[in-house]
Every structure is written in structure tokens, then in C-alpha cells.
Amino acid sequence: MLQRFRTLFNLPSIIRGSIAKGEYDLAVREYRKAKSIVLPSHAQSFAYAKLFLLEVGILKRVLEEVEKVMQEFRMMLFKSMEDPELDLADLENIVRLLLELEPSSDPVWRYLNIQNRRIKSLLEKCTSNHEAQMEMLHNKIRDRSKSDARWRQLQEDSTKLVQSTFRDFDESNILRSFMNDAIVEIAKTCQALEGKESAPPAAVRALHGLYFDITKIYILRLCTWMRATTKEISPDEMWSPLTTLERNKSPYTISCLPLVFQSTIISAMDRIDNLIESLKNETIKYQHVSEHIQEIQESVRLAFLNSFLGFAGYLERIGSELSQWRSNKENNPLQNGYLHNIEKELSTSDGGCAAPLSDFHRKLLIVLSNIGYCKDELSHGLYCRYKHVWLQHRDDDEQNADMRDLVTSFSALEEKVLGQYTCAKSDLIRDAAQIYLFGSGIQWGGAPTVKGIRDATVDLLHILVGVHAEVQQCSCYICL
């Protein structure tokens, strides 16, 4: 009995030592030994042990200590089941130990629950990571799309800017010697190759084709520049009449605009004339070029005529804008049926002609002079100067038709602007007559100050009122 109890007293330390050494099977055997000593299987031994324990209370504390150690051991086994890197053999050993310690428990189900919670947490973490990464990806995609859009816009703006810059550079340098020098160099190369027997005929033909194409493109660009420059110089009207020497003793009092237009046409047509003459020399060697030269000559003729028509259209627009300005000025001044503003604009110390309206009439006269100069002098002079460029393949009727069209266009425009000027003058005379008749005390040149109809009418009304009063008074006496 004492030996058995002595063994029982040492069980807590023995079991704890076995667990610390990893001898789990030995710890389980010691625990079973403790249970077999304290709790015999037969009822008489159990009653005897109970009686003995009641007498020796210290044994109860020993058993509690053993159960505490084994409970810690079970918790350690359960905790080890949560290790994600647990080996399968170790898992089987832990399940076996738990079943031996507590047969009524289900360690496999507990392990499955642990793995379920672990897998669920991993899936939740994976889901949250996936959502975070997708959010980051969407943000990157949005940023990338915005960046791509900005980059595309920058490329488009850069392309437009570069094209505009090169176009402006091209237009501003079209009269420089770059293209002309290049064409001359190509012509020299053609002549050099033609003089050599070793030159391949195909290379000579290709070089001649290049020479013709570049010359044609340059001529067409000059035609385009001539028309475009006509539109650009149009807003440069200064409304200052030129002197007789500046306008080459022309009887027309013109402004600088027709001379600027003339300079533009001459600059382009002189170069076109030289280029076409060089192409005509090629027709002696290559007959198939003559048809293409006729097309170029027709394009030059149309560009020349359209430049004049465009300039005439701009002069017409100037006259229309001046007439519209006059109409707006005349529609504003009426106030309560009186002509106060008209009197302010028209009544001046030198005869009733205000500065704005006199400037308007002067501008209309300048427009008329510009139209007459273009019709009678500029169009005839330039057409006769450059008609040899395109008239080799045209008969006399076609030659005269171009000038008739130009003269007809400028004549119709001249009649229209002259009608506007006549209408403006008639309105000015009408307004002046109204002021002369209805306003008194206005000095007109060296004439004496006149007394308007308005004051004479008021004096007449006074006389009529007085006569009416006397008649009324006499009628009272007659009735009596």
C-alpha cells in the first residue's frame, strides 16, 4: 500500500518530466497507472480506496495535480493540432494519444474544425487581398487611361502645332530660294546624266520625272500661296490715299491695298513664269510632258483669275460693312421722334458734316477708286504681262473672255458700291435739309443765319390764337 501511494505521489513530477522530454506514451502509461492505483476496477477495492482517501486527504491533492498536468498535456496536444506544418504521422500520434486520454472525445472532428477555421481565414485573407489588389489595379488602369488620354492629347496638340509651324514656315519661306535652288540642281543633274553614255536610261527618265513632279508641285504651291496671301493682305487696309507718285500717276485716288495685291501677284507669277519656261524646254525632249504642262498652265490661269475675284469680293465686303455701319448709326439716334443725335452728328461749324460720317463717305470713295483702278489699270496690266504663260493653246475668243469676266465683275461691284455711296449722300442731304428747315440759328457757310420754319410756325400760331380770342370776345357782344 505504501509503495503504491509513494508511486502515486511521484506521478505528477514523473508525468511532467516525460512530457517535457517528449515521451508522450510514457506519460500516458503513468497516467493510466495512477488511475489504476487510485480507482480500482472492482467495487470493493474502489470502496476501500475511497475510505482510505477520506482518511488521507493529501492524496486528493495529488490526484488533482495529476489531472491538472494531464489537462495541460491535452491542451498542448490540441494546440499542436493547429500547427499548419504538422506532419501526418505526428497528427496520427496526437489523435491516438487524445483517444487514449479521453476515449469519449473526437479529436479528428476537432482537427477538422481547426482546419476549417484555418482555411476560412485563409480564404477571407485571400479575398481581402484580391479585393485590395483589384482596387489597386483599377486605380492603376484609371490612372493609365488618364495618362494615355493626356499623352494622346499631347501628341495631337504637338502634331497640330508641328504641322501648323511647318505650314507657317513653308508659307513664309515659299518665295525663298530653297525650292528654286533644289529644282535648278536637279535640272543640272539631268543635263549631266544626259551627256554620259554610261548613264542608265531608266535613271535618266526617273530623274526627269522627279524634276517635273517637283516643279509642278512648286508651281501649284505658288498658286495656293498667291490666293492665300490675297486673303491675308486684305485686312491691312489703312484708308490713307497714296500720292500721285506712289500710285504711278494714276488718276484714281487709291489706297495701298491694290499695290500690295499687285506686288503679291507679281512675286508669284514671275517665279511661275520662269518655272513654266523651264518645263517647256523639256517638251522638246519629252513630248508626253506637253499635256501635263497644259494642265499646269490652266491651273495657273484659274489661280490668277480667282485671286482677282477674291480681291474683288473683299472690296465688296468692305463696302457692305461700311453700309451696315451707316445703317446702325442711323437706326440709333431717334429719341422721342426728334433728331437730337442727328443734329449732334451732322451739325458742325463747317457746314453740318460730322467727322464719323465724312470719314465713312471718304472710305466709300477710296473703295470706289480701288475698284476702278483694278478694273481699268491693274487687271489689264497684269493680264497682258502674264497672259503668255497660259495663252499658247487658247484662241482669241477665249483670251478675251477672261478679261471680259474680270471687267464685268469689277463693273458690277463698282455699280453696287456707287449705289451705296449715292444712297449715303442722299441720306446726308435729307438729314441736312431737315436740320435746315426745323432748326434755327445754324450757320451754313457764308450765308446769313436763317430762321427755321419751326419758329415761323410758332409765331403764326401766336397770331392765330390772338385772332381766335378776339373773335370769341366779339361773338359774346353780338349774342347780347
XYZ file of C-alpha atoms in Angstrom:
480
model
C 0.000 0.000 0.000
C 2.765 2.435 0.917
C 4.677 1.530 -2.218
C 1.603 2.242 -4.275
C 0.978 5.607 -2.631
C 4.626 6.538 -2.951
C 4.431 5.891 -6.655
C 1.257 7.980 -6.776
C 2.938 10.924 -5.029
C 5.703 10.899 -7.645
C 3.327 10.710 -10.608
C 2.899 14.493 -11.206
C 6.615 15.050 -11.488
C 7.145 11.866 -13.490
C 4.380 12.756 -15.975
C 5.594 16.344 -16.283
C 9.139 15.126 -16.890
C 8.000 12.657 -19.529
C 6.014 15.364 -21.311
C 8.978 17.736 -21.187
C 11.209 15.031 -22.745
C 8.633 14.304 -25.461
C 7.915 10.829 -24.120
C 4.195 11.155 -24.532
C 3.459 7.424 -24.496
C 5.264 7.061 -21.166
C 3.254 9.944 -19.705
C 0.012 8.289 -20.821
C 1.100 4.970 -19.268
C 1.932 6.686 -15.990
C -1.449 8.387 -16.039
C -3.144 5.059 -16.573
C -1.089 3.588 -13.750
C -2.257 6.392 -11.448
C -5.869 5.733 -12.384
C -5.469 2.031 -11.786
C -3.943 2.624 -8.364
C -6.433 5.192 -7.177
C -9.515 3.869 -8.867
C -9.535 0.049 -8.883
C -11.864 -1.630 -11.289
C -13.765 -3.747 -8.686
C -16.283 -2.111 -6.380
C -14.776 -3.433 -3.152
C -11.352 -2.042 -3.950
C -12.964 1.250 -5.003
C -14.853 1.467 -1.712
C -11.725 0.643 0.123
C -9.757 3.299 -1.753
C -12.450 5.841 -1.084
C -12.373 5.048 2.549
C -8.642 5.301 2.527
C -8.654 8.665 0.729
C -11.122 10.052 3.127
C -8.720 9.196 5.804
C -5.678 10.507 3.955
C -6.778 13.851 2.402
C -3.436 14.558 0.915
C -3.994 12.025 -1.811
C -6.824 14.121 -3.224
C -4.470 16.977 -3.878
C -2.063 14.595 -5.611
C -4.782 13.405 -7.969
C -5.838 16.967 -8.677
C -2.247 17.799 -9.551
C -2.073 14.802 -11.898
C -5.319 15.808 -13.593
C -4.020 19.360 -13.921
C -0.837 18.142 -15.577
C -2.779 15.904 -17.951
C -5.187 18.700 -18.761
C -2.239 20.868 -19.706
C -0.932 17.954 -21.769
C -4.246 17.612 -23.582
C -4.335 21.351 -24.267
C -0.807 21.149 -25.621
C -1.845 18.301 -27.920
C -4.857 20.259 -29.123
C -2.659 23.310 -29.645
C -0.167 21.277 -31.641
C -3.006 20.236 -33.950
C -3.299 23.890 -35.027
C 0.209 23.852 -36.477
C -0.239 24.251 -40.285
C 3.040 22.417 -40.911
C 2.088 19.403 -38.772
C 3.207 16.120 -40.288
C 0.618 13.397 -40.953
C 2.439 10.862 -38.765
C 2.571 13.330 -35.889
C -1.128 14.016 -36.380
C -1.981 10.315 -36.165
C 0.095 10.007 -32.982
C -1.652 13.031 -31.406
C -5.087 11.625 -32.253
C -4.140 8.282 -30.767
C -2.870 9.926 -27.547
C -6.006 12.030 -27.198
C -8.220 8.997 -27.688
C -6.248 7.096 -25.022
C -6.505 10.015 -22.605
C -10.160 10.749 -23.314
C -11.942 7.997 -25.246
C -15.237 9.882 -25.343
C -13.708 12.840 -27.188
C -13.453 13.223 -31.014
C -10.039 14.732 -31.810
C -10.479 14.127 -35.557
C -13.577 16.345 -35.650
C -11.726 18.933 -33.598
C -8.845 18.814 -36.091
C -11.292 19.219 -38.984
C -12.855 22.268 -37.285
C -9.390 23.749 -36.777
C -8.562 23.202 -40.434
C -11.947 24.606 -41.438
C -11.327 27.776 -39.462
C -7.803 27.989 -40.864
C -8.968 27.509 -44.462
C -11.789 30.004 -43.927
C -9.374 32.608 -42.569
C -7.001 31.969 -45.476
C -9.842 32.343 -47.959
C -11.019 35.544 -46.271
C -7.487 36.882 -46.316
C -7.130 35.845 -49.951
C -10.435 37.553 -50.764
C -9.447 40.760 -48.989
C -6.042 40.716 -50.674
C -7.707 40.087 -54.016
C -10.123 42.979 -53.489
C -7.285 45.275 -52.441
C -5.189 44.249 -55.429
C -8.171 44.653 -57.774
C -8.804 48.120 -56.342
C -5.152 48.969 -56.869
C -5.360 47.529 -60.388
C -8.483 49.575 -61.178
C -6.794 52.692 -59.844
C -3.743 51.944 -61.969
C -5.959 51.335 -65.002
C -7.790 54.622 -64.433
C -4.520 56.451 -63.945
C -3.085 54.755 -67.020
C -6.149 55.620 -69.093
C -5.946 59.236 -67.938
C -2.240 59.270 -68.641
C -2.820 57.720 -72.076
C -5.556 60.252 -72.790
C -3.268 63.103 -71.759
C -0.475 61.617 -73.843
C -2.748 61.223 -76.876
C -3.999 64.775 -76.433
C -0.413 65.957 -76.080
C 0.525 64.078 -79.239
C -2.444 65.544 -81.117
C -1.653 69.037 -79.896
C 2.018 68.537 -80.691
C 1.163 67.193 -84.137
C -1.139 70.113 -84.841
C 1.442 72.558 -83.513
C 4.231 70.995 -85.550
C 2.082 70.890 -88.677
C 0.977 74.472 -88.142
C 4.559 75.556 -87.504
C 5.868 73.793 -90.591
C 2.935 75.084 -92.631
C 3.620 78.631 -91.483
C 7.317 78.097 -92.095
C 6.556 76.703 -95.523
C 4.221 79.556 -96.431
C 6.602 82.185 -95.116
C 9.559 80.701 -96.989
C 7.868 79.729 -100.234
C 9.398 82.729 -102.003
C 12.859 81.940 -100.685
C 15.408 80.349 -102.959
C 15.336 76.892 -101.341
C 12.885 75.195 -103.680
C 14.124 77.059 -106.730
C 17.726 76.101 -105.961
C 16.716 72.473 -105.500
C 14.920 72.446 -108.857
C 17.964 74.030 -110.529
C 20.263 71.396 -109.027
C 18.004 68.602 -110.245
C 17.997 70.155 -113.727
C 21.801 70.289 -113.707
C 21.945 66.657 -112.653
C 19.616 65.714 -115.507
C 21.828 67.513 -118.003
C 24.945 65.882 -116.576
C 23.449 62.394 -116.857
C 22.180 63.001 -120.380
C 25.705 63.826 -121.518
C 27.075 60.491 -120.341
C 26.685 57.309 -122.373
C 27.145 55.136 -119.296
C 24.088 56.612 -117.575
C 21.199 54.106 -117.420
C 18.178 55.349 -119.424
C 15.835 54.336 -116.628
C 17.741 56.523 -114.157
C 17.632 59.455 -116.569
C 13.876 59.055 -117.041
C 13.320 58.738 -113.292
C 15.344 61.887 -112.645
C 13.416 63.794 -115.313
C 10.174 62.585 -113.748
C 11.363 63.811 -110.355
C 12.286 67.167 -111.858
C 8.858 67.527 -113.455
C 6.948 66.460 -110.336
C 8.831 68.807 -108.018
C 8.410 71.711 -110.446
C 4.698 71.001 -110.772
C 4.230 70.818 -107.004
C 6.129 74.072 -106.512
C 4.021 75.846 -109.168
C 0.787 74.644 -107.554
C 2.049 75.725 -104.133
C 2.809 79.163 -105.543
C -0.745 79.341 -106.894
C -2.114 78.393 -103.491
C 0.146 80.913 -101.780
C -0.993 83.639 -104.194
C -4.656 83.114 -103.298
C -3.993 82.674 -99.566
C -1.825 85.783 -99.385
C -4.579 87.772 -101.086
C -6.832 86.943 -98.116
C -4.112 87.777 -95.609
C -3.288 91.233 -97.005
C -6.959 92.221 -97.219
C -7.347 93.282 -93.542
C -4.310 95.583 -93.880
C -6.306 98.491 -95.341
C -5.021 101.778 -93.875
C -7.559 104.137 -95.547
C -4.792 106.574 -96.453
C -4.806 107.831 -100.083
C -1.485 107.453 -101.854
C 0.313 110.314 -103.538
C 0.450 110.675 -107.311
C 3.981 109.310 -107.481
C 3.144 106.349 -105.240
C 0.276 105.316 -107.488
C 2.346 105.741 -110.697
C 0.466 108.884 -111.798
C -2.829 107.015 -111.855
C -5.931 109.252 -111.910
C -7.525 107.048 -109.239
C -7.059 108.125 -105.620
C -6.316 104.637 -104.298
C -5.017 103.285 -101.023
C -2.046 100.970 -100.555
C -4.189 97.813 -100.753
C -4.228 97.402 -104.587
C -0.461 97.932 -104.764
C 0.145 95.290 -102.091
C -2.100 92.928 -104.027
C -0.162 93.766 -107.222
C 3.143 93.020 -105.506
C 1.845 89.632 -104.326
C 0.673 88.653 -107.812
C 3.935 89.748 -109.431
C 6.069 87.866 -106.865
C 4.244 84.604 -107.513
C 3.722 84.953 -111.265
C 7.349 85.824 -112.016
C 8.503 82.588 -110.428
C 5.729 80.602 -112.097
C 6.699 82.109 -115.464
C 10.317 81.024 -115.079
C 9.358 77.527 -113.950
C 6.952 77.001 -116.860
C 9.574 78.217 -119.319
C 11.983 75.615 -117.926
C 9.302 72.933 -118.302
C 8.655 73.984 -121.899
C 12.281 73.254 -122.676
C 11.682 69.701 -121.505
C 8.879 69.217 -124.018
C 11.472 69.363 -126.804
C 12.998 66.127 -125.455
C 9.890 64.526 -123.969
C 6.673 65.083 -125.891
C 4.472 63.411 -123.261
C 5.161 66.305 -120.866
C 3.237 68.823 -123.015
C -0.192 67.626 -121.863
C 0.809 67.971 -118.231
C 2.170 71.456 -118.912
C -1.204 72.469 -120.363
C -2.877 71.309 -117.135
C -0.407 73.359 -115.090
C -0.998 76.423 -117.301
C -4.752 76.084 -116.840
C -4.304 75.836 -113.063
C -2.134 78.972 -113.099
C -4.725 80.851 -115.171
C -7.543 79.922 -112.818
C -5.469 80.848 -109.767
C -4.622 84.212 -111.331
C -8.267 84.994 -112.146
C -9.556 83.690 -108.811
C -7.083 85.921 -106.987
C -8.597 88.947 -108.704
C -12.119 87.714 -107.990
C -11.196 87.107 -104.350
C -9.785 90.615 -104.096
C -12.968 91.990 -105.668
C -15.024 90.030 -103.140
C -13.062 91.581 -100.321
C -13.671 95.089 -101.713
C -17.367 94.260 -101.921
C -17.341 93.107 -98.311
C -15.701 96.369 -97.241
C -18.473 98.360 -98.927
C -21.165 96.208 -97.327
C -19.610 96.579 -93.881
C -19.423 100.348 -94.280
C -23.073 100.475 -95.362
C -24.059 98.288 -92.421
C -22.178 100.611 -90.065
C -24.037 103.598 -91.522
C -27.392 101.827 -91.123
C -26.639 101.035 -87.490
C -25.656 104.650 -86.836
C -28.904 105.899 -88.416
C -31.174 103.469 -86.548
C -29.897 104.532 -83.119
C -30.237 108.319 -82.994
C -34.049 108.871 -82.910
C -35.201 109.858 -79.422
C -38.927 110.592 -78.872
C -39.407 111.485 -82.529
C -36.739 114.234 -82.524
C -33.426 114.397 -84.312
C -31.217 115.326 -81.394
C -28.492 112.824 -82.174
C -28.605 113.603 -85.874
C -28.074 117.241 -85.067
C -25.137 116.312 -82.835
C -23.537 114.221 -85.569
C -24.273 116.432 -88.531
C -24.279 119.981 -87.190
C -20.703 121.242 -87.073
C -19.145 124.587 -87.601
C -18.096 123.822 -91.214
C -21.372 123.072 -92.803
C -23.169 120.298 -90.908
C -20.979 117.322 -91.871
C -19.781 115.308 -88.840
C -16.386 113.622 -88.735
C -17.624 109.993 -88.498
C -19.960 110.294 -91.479
C -17.477 112.261 -93.542
C -14.909 109.542 -92.814
C -17.482 106.972 -93.923
C -18.016 108.751 -97.240
C -14.274 109.098 -97.721
C -13.803 105.364 -97.193
C -16.517 104.603 -99.736
C -14.775 106.865 -102.235
C -11.482 105.065 -101.600
C -13.218 101.716 -102.182
C -14.653 103.068 -105.442
C -11.225 104.285 -106.516
C -9.664 100.911 -105.700
C -12.333 99.113 -107.741
C -11.884 101.469 -110.706
C -8.099 101.108 -110.547
C -8.329 97.308 -110.540
C -10.848 97.315 -113.394
C -9.154 99.782 -115.736
C -5.447 99.501 -114.937
C -4.349 96.686 -112.647
C -6.271 93.799 -114.232
C -5.342 94.861 -117.796
C -1.703 95.445 -116.934
C -1.141 92.178 -115.085
C -3.157 90.103 -117.536
C -1.222 91.441 -120.514
C 2.031 90.899 -118.628
C 1.416 87.231 -117.854
C -1.036 86.054 -120.493
C 1.785 84.364 -122.412
C 2.021 81.872 -119.551
C -1.262 80.159 -120.494
C -2.469 81.510 -123.862
C -0.405 79.366 -126.270
C -3.173 76.800 -126.515
C -6.163 79.192 -126.416
C -7.857 81.081 -129.264
C -8.649 84.788 -129.374
C -12.224 84.426 -128.090
C -11.032 82.553 -125.004
C -8.325 85.151 -124.446
C -10.853 87.985 -124.477
C -13.344 86.053 -122.335
C -11.077 86.206 -119.279
C -10.757 89.976 -119.412
C -14.478 90.378 -120.078
C -15.239 88.324 -116.983
C -12.877 90.407 -114.852
C -14.197 93.720 -116.196
C -17.790 92.557 -115.751
C -17.163 91.540 -112.141
C -15.460 94.805 -111.235
C -18.097 96.851 -113.124
C -20.950 95.180 -111.226
C -19.102 95.739 -107.989
C -18.448 99.370 -108.921
C -22.153 99.972 -109.597
C -23.090 98.379 -106.293
C -20.664 100.467 -104.224
C -21.588 103.588 -106.200
C -25.233 102.938 -105.334
C -24.295 102.641 -101.674
C -22.370 105.914 -101.861
C -25.272 107.654 -103.643
C -27.718 106.383 -101.053
C -25.471 107.554 -98.240
C -25.119 111.020 -99.822
C -28.868 111.327 -100.364
C -29.478 110.424 -96.732
C -26.939 113.024 -95.679
C -28.648 115.680 -97.821
C -32.032 114.705 -96.401
C -30.803 114.976 -92.825
C -29.145 118.308 -93.574
C -32.380 119.641 -95.129
C -34.331 118.545 -92.060
C -31.943 120.357 -89.787
C -32.033 123.440 -92.032
C -35.826 123.545 -92.080
C -36.550 122.598 -88.475
C -33.581 124.084 -86.671
C -32.888 127.790 -86.323
C -29.659 129.649 -85.709
C -27.494 127.309 -87.843
C -24.742 128.950 -89.830
C -24.234 127.436 -93.283
C -21.007 128.629 -94.802
C -21.047 132.354 -95.606
C -24.854 132.555 -95.751
C -26.651 134.635 -93.105
C -28.211 132.911 -90.168
C -31.632 131.627 -91.197
C -34.776 131.397 -89.188
C -36.254 127.933 -89.416
C -39.839 127.035 -90.254
C -40.370 125.887 -86.704
C -40.013 129.397 -85.229
C -42.103 130.934 -88.012
C -44.828 128.388 -87.341
C -44.813 129.232 -83.628
C -45.179 132.957 -84.450
C -48.070 132.161 -86.756
C -49.736 130.101 -84.038
C -49.469 133.070 -81.647
C -51.241 135.272 -84.222
C -53.956 132.679 -84.796
C -54.567 132.295 -81.070
C -54.854 136.036 -80.648
C -57.316 136.375 -83.545
C -59.346 133.452 -82.194
C -59.587 135.132 -78.774
C -60.785 138.426 -80.317
C -63.397 136.617 -82.422
C -64.669 134.799 -79.339
C -64.946 138.065 -77.448
C -66.842 139.759 -80.289
C -69.271 136.853 -80.569
C -70.290 137.385 -76.933
C -71.312 141.016 -77.646
C -73.161 140.004 -80.798
C -75.227 137.484 -78.849
C -76.202 140.153 -76.339
